[in-house]
Tab-separated table of C-alpha atoms in Angstrom:
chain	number	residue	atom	x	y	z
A	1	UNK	CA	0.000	0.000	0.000
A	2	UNK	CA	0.818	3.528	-0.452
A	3	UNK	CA	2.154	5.849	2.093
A	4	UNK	CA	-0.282	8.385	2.440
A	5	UNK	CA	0.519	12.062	3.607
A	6	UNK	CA	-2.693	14.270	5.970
A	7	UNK	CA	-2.132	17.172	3.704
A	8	UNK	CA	-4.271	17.568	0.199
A	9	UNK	CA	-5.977	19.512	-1.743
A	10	UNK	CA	-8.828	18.472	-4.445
A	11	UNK	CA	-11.728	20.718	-6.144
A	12	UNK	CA	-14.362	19.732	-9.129
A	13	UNK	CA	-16.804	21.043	-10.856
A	14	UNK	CA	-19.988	19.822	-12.622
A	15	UNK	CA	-22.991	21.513	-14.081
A	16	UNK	CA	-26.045	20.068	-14.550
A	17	UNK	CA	-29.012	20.640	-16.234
A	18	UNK	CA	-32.911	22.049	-14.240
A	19	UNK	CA	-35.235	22.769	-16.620
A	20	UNK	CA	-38.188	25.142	-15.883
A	21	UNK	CA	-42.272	23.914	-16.060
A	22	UNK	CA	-44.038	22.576	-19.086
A	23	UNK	CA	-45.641	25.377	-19.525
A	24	UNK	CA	-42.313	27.164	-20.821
A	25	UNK	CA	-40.474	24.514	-22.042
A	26	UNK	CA	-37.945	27.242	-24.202
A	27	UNK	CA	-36.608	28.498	-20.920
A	28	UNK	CA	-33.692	26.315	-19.047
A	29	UNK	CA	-31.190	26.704	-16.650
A	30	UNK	CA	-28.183	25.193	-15.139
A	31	UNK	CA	-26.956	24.495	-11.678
A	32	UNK	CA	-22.970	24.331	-11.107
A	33	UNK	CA	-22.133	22.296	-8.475
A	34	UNK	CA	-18.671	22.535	-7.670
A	35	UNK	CA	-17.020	20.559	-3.688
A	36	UNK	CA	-14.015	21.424	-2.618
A	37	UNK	CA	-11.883	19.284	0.084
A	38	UNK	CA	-9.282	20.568	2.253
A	39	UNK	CA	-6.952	18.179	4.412
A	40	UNK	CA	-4.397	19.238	7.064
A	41	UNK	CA	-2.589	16.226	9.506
A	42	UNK	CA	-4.574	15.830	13.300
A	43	UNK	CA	-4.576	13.069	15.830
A	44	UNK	CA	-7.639	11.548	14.599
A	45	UNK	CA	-10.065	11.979	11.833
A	46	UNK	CA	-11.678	15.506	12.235
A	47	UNK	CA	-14.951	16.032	9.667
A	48	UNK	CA	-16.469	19.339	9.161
A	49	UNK	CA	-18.739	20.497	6.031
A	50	UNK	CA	-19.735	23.435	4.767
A	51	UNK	CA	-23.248	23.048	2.942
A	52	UNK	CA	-25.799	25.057	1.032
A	53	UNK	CA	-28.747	24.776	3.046
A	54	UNK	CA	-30.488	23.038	0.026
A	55	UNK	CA	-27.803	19.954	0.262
A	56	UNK	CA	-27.709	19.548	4.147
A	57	UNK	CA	-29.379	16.590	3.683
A	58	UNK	CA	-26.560	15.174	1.481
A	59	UNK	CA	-24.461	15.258	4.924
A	60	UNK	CA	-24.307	12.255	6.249
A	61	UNK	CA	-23.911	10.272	2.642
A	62	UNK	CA	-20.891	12.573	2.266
A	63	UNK	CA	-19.704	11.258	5.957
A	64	UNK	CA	-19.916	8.291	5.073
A	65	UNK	CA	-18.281	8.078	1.693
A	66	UNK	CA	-15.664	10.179	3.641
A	67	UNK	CA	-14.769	8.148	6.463
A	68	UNK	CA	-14.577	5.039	4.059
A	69	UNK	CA	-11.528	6.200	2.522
A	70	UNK	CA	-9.810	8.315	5.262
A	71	UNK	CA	-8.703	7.315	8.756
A	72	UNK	CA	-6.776	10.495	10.114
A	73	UNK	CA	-6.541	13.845	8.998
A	74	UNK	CA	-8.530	17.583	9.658
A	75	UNK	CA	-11.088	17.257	6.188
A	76	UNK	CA	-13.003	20.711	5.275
A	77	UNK	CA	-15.402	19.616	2.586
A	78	UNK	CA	-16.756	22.936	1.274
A	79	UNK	CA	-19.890	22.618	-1.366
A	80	UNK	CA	-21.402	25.462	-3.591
A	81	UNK	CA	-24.160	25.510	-6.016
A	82	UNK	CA	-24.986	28.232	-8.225
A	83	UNK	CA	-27.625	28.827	-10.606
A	84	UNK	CA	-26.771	30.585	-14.178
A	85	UNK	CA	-29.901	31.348	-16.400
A	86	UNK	CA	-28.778	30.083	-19.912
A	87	UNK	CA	-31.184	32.493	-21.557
A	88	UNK	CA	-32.578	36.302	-21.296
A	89	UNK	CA	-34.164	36.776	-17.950
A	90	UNK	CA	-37.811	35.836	-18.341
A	91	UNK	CA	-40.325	38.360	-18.287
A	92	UNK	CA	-43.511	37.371	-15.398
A	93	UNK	CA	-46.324	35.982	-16.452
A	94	UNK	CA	-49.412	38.633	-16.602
A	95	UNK	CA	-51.203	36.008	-13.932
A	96	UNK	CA	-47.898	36.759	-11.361
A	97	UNK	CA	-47.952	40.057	-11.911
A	98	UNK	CA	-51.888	40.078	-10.940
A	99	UNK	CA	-51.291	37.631	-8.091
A	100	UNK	CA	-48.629	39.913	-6.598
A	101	UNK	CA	-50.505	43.085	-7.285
A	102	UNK	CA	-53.534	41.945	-5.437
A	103	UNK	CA	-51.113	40.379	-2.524
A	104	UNK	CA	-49.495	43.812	-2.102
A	105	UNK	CA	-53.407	45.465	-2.160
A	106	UNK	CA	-54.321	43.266	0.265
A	107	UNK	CA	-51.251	44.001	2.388
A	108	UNK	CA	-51.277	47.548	2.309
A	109	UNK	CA	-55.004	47.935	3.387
A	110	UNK	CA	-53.771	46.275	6.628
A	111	UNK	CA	-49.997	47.924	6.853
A	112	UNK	CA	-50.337	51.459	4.845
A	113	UNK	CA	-46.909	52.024	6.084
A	114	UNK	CA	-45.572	48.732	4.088
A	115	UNK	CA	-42.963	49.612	1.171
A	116	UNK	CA	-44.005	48.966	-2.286
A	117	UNK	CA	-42.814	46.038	-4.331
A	118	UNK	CA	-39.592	47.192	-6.441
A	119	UNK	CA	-38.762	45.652	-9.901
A	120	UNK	CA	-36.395	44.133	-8.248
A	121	UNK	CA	-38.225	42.124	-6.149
A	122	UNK	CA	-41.082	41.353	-8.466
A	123	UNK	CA	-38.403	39.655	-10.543
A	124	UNK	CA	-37.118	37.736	-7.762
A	125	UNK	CA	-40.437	36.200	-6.312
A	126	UNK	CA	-41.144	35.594	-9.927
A	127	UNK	CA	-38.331	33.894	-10.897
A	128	UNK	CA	-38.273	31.488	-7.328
A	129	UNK	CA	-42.114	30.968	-8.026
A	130	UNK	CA	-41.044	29.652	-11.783
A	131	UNK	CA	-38.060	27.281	-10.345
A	132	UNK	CA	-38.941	23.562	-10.528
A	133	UNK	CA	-37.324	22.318	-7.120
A	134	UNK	CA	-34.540	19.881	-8.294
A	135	UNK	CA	-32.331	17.155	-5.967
A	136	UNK	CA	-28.792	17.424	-6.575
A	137	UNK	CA	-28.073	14.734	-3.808
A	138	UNK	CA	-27.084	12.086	-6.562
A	139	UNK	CA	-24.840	14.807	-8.743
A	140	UNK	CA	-23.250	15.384	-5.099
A	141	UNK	CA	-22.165	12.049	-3.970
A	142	UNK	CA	-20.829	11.470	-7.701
A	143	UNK	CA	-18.969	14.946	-7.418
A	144	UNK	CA	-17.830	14.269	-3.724
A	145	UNK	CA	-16.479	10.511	-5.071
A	146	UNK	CA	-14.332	12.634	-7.801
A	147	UNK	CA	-12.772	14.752	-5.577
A	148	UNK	CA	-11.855	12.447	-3.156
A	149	UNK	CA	-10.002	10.201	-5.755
A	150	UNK	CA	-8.642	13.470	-6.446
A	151	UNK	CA	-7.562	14.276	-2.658
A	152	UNK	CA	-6.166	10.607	-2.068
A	153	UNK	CA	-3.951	10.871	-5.440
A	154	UNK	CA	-2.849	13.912	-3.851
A	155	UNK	CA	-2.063	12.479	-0.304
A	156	UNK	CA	-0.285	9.876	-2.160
A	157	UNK	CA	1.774	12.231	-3.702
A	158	UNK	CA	2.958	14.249	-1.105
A	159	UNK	CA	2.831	10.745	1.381
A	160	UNK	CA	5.618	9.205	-1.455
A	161	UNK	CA	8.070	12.314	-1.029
A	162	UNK	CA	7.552	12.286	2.820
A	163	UNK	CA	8.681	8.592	2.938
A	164	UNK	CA	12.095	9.428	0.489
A	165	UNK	CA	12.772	12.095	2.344
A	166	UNK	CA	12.321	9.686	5.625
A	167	UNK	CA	14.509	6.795	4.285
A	168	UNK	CA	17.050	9.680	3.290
A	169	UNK	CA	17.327	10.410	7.123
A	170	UNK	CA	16.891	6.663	8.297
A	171	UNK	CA	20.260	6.130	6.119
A	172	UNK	CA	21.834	8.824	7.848
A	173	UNK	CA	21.118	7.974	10.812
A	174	UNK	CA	22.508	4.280	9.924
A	175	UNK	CA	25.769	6.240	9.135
A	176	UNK	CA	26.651	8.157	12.164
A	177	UNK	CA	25.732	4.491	13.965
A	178	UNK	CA	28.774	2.935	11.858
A	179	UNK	CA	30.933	6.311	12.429
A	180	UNK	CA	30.190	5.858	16.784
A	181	UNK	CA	30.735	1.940	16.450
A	182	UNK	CA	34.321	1.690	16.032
A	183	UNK	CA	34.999	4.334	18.507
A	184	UNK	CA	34.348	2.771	21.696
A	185	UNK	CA	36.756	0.246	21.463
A	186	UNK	CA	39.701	3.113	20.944
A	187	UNK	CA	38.385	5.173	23.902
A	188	UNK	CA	38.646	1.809	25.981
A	189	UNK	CA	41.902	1.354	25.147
A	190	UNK	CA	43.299	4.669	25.152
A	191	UNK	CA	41.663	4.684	28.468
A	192	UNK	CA	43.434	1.810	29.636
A	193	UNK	CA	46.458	3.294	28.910
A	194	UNK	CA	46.013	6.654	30.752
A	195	UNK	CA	45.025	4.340	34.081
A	196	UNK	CA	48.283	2.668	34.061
A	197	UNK	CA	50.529	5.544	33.130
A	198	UNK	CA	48.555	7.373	36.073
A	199	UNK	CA	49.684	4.421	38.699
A	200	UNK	CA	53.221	4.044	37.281
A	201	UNK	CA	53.381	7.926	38.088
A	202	UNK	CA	52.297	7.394	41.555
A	203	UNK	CA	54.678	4.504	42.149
A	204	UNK	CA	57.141	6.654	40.945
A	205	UNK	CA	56.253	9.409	43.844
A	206	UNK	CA	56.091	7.060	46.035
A	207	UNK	CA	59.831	5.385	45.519
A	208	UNK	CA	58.939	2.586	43.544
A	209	UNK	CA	60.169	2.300	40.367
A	210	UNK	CA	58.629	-0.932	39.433
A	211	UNK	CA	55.003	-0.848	39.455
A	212	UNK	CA	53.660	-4.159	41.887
A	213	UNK	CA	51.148	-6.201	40.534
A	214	UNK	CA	48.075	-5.416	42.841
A	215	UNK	CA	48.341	-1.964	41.477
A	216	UNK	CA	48.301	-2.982	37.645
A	217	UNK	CA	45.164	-4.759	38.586
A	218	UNK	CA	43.493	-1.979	40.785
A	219	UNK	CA	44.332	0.051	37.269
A	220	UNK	CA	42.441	-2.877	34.791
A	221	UNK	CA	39.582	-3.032	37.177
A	222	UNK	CA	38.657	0.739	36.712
A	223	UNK	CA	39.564	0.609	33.164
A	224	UNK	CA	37.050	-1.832	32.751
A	225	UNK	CA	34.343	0.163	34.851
A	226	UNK	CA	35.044	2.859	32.687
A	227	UNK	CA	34.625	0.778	29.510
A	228	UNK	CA	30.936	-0.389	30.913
A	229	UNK	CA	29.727	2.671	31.847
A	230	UNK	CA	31.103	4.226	28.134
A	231	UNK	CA	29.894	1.119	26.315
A	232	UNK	CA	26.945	1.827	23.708
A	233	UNK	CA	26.885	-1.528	21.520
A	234	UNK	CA	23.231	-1.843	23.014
A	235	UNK	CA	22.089	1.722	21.881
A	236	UNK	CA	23.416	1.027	18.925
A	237	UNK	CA	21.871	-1.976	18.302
A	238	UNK	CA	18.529	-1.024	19.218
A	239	UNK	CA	18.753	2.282	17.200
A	240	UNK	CA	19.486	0.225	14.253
A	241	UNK	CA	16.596	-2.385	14.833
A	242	UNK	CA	14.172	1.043	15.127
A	243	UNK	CA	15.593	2.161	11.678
A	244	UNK	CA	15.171	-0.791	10.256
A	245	UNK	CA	11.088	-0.853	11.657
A	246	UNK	CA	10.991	2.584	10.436
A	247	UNK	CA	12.411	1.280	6.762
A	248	UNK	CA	9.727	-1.889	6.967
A	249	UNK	CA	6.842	-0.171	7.630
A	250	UNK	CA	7.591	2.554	4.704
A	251	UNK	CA	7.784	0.149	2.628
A	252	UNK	CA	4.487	-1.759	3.912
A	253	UNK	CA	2.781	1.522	3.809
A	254	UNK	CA	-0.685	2.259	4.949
A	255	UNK	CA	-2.066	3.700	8.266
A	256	UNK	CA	1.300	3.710	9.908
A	257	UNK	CA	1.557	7.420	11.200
A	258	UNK	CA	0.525	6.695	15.138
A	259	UNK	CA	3.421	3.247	15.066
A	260	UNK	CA	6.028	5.292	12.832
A	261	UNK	CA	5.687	8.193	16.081
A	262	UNK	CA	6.106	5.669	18.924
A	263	UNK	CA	9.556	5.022	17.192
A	264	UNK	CA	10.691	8.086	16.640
A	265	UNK	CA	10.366	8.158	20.866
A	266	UNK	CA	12.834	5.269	20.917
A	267	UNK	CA	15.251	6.486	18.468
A	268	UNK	CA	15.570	10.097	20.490
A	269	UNK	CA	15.559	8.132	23.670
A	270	UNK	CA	18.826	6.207	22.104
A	271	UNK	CA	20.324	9.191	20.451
A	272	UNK	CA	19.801	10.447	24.385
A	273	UNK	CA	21.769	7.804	26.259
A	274	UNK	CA	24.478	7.882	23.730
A	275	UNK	CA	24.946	11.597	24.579
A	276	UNK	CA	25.180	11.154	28.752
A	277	UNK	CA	27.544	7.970	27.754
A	278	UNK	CA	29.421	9.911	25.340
A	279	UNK	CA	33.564	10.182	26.173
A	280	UNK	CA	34.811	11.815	23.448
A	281	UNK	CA	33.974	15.289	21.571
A	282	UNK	CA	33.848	13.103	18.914
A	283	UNK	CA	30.589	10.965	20.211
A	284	UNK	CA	28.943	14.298	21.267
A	285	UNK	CA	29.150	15.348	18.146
A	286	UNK	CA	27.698	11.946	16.274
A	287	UNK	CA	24.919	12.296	19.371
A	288	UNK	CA	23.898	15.568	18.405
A	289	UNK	CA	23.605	14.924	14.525
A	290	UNK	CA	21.510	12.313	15.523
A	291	UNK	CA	18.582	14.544	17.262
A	292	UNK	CA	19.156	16.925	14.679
A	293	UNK	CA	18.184	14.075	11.723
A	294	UNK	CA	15.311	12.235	14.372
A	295	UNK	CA	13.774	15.943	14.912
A	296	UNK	CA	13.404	16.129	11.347
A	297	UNK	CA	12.036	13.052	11.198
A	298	UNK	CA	9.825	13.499	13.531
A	299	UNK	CA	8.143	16.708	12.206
A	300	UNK	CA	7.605	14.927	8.681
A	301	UNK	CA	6.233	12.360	10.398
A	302	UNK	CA	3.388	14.218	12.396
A	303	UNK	CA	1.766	14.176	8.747
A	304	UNK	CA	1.881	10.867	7.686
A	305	UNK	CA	-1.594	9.243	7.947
């Protein structure tokens, strides 16, 4: 499966046809439906809509169709109809125009301080009175499908660059391991070394100039403290067996987001311990690229489904 990024974009468009009554069959109109659907990474899967009060009942098909295909993720789905006459505006009907004159008579002999009716509005209640009410609710879901094959190309998209840009970092990562590896062993020894040079000196001060035996051991003993407590073989290897999870699941793809985060945890909880253990400038250093590369990682990551 794909890895699939909480960021996307998708919009369509579709008109379709509402024709007027019978009785003016020359007359027609069409209605442009157009949905829009924003997505932005979140914790869980956050749905909110923004309907023409016509389509509200289209809601909870669009829900549904919705949370069929997505499983994390802030989704906007934003829908708009408008209505574009394809002809000359239509003149009322002499019946309308008698109908609203004796409505307005009627009102006036009960309100004398009500406004007359405008052109304006004549033309608007006749126009509504002439409109053949018309569901759009199948138009919508086909529309709504569209776009979100649209928005999931698009997460896969941007989902495919997040996961080269995360192996890119895994392999570093894999790198500075390998540099740190072969530098324990030298920091042991070297170690070593100091220890006994630092007895031999204090035999020296204190008149012996052969160093006894007890001391030489008393000097291996703490040499070998010191290489436990600067010993990070098992960070290592645990680092590496977290890269190589993070690698798997890429690879695997899916709804990984929430497992991919619980090991970026452990990899800046290694990187951590190798830091404290760290005896060289040399370790710091490879300890400190190593939060810098998981910190990145870890950002990218908070948008991966």
């Amino acid at each position: 499966m794909p890895v699939y990024s909480m960021t996307g974009y998708a919009a369509v468009q579709s008109s379709t046809a509402q024709y007027a009554p019978e009785t003016e069959p020359s007359h027609d109109a069409t209605s442009r439906l157009g949905v829009e659907i924003r997505s932005v990474n979140s914790r869980f899967l956050d749905l909110a809509f923004r309907l023409p009060d016509e389509l509200r009942q289209a809601e909870p098909g669009l829900r549904e169709l919705l949370t069929g295909k997505l499983k994390r993720g802030k989704i906007e789905m934003r829908v708009s109809l408008e209505s574009a006459s394809t002809s000359s505006l239509r003149p009322p009907s002499p019946a309308t125009l008698q109908r609203l004159g004796s409505l307005e008579d009627s009102i006036k002999s009960w309100l004398p301080q009500a406004a007359a009716l405008s052109v304006a509005d004549v033309l608007r209640i006749a126009t509504n009175e002439d409109k053949k009410p018309h569901d759009h609710s199948e138009e919508l879901i086909k529309l709504a499908k569209k776009a979100l094959k649209d928005l999931m190309s698009a997460r896969e998209r941007e989902g495919a660059r997040l996961a080269h840009m995360l192996l890119d970092r895994t392999a570093q990562l894999r790198a500075l391991a390998e540099l740190a590896v072969p530098m324990v062993p030298k920091l042991v020894e070297q170690q070593k070394t100091r220890f006994l040079e630092r007895w031999k000196e204090a035999m020296t001060l204190g008149g012996n100039s052969t160093l006894p035996e007890i001391a030489q051991d008393r000097a291996l003993t703490e040499a070998t403290a010191f290489a436990i407590r600067i010993d990070v073989a098992e960070e290592i290897t645990r680092l590496s067996s977290h890269l190589d999870e993070i690698d798997r699941l890429l690879s695997v793809g899916g709804e990984l987001g929430k497992r991919l985060d619980f090991l970026i945890q452990e990899l800046h909880r290694e990187a951590n311990t190798l830091g404290s253990k760290s005896a060289s400038l040399e370790l710091t250093h490879i300890s400190v690229d190593m939060k810098v590369l998981i910190e990145q990682i870890r950002e990218q990551v908070q948008n991966i489904e």
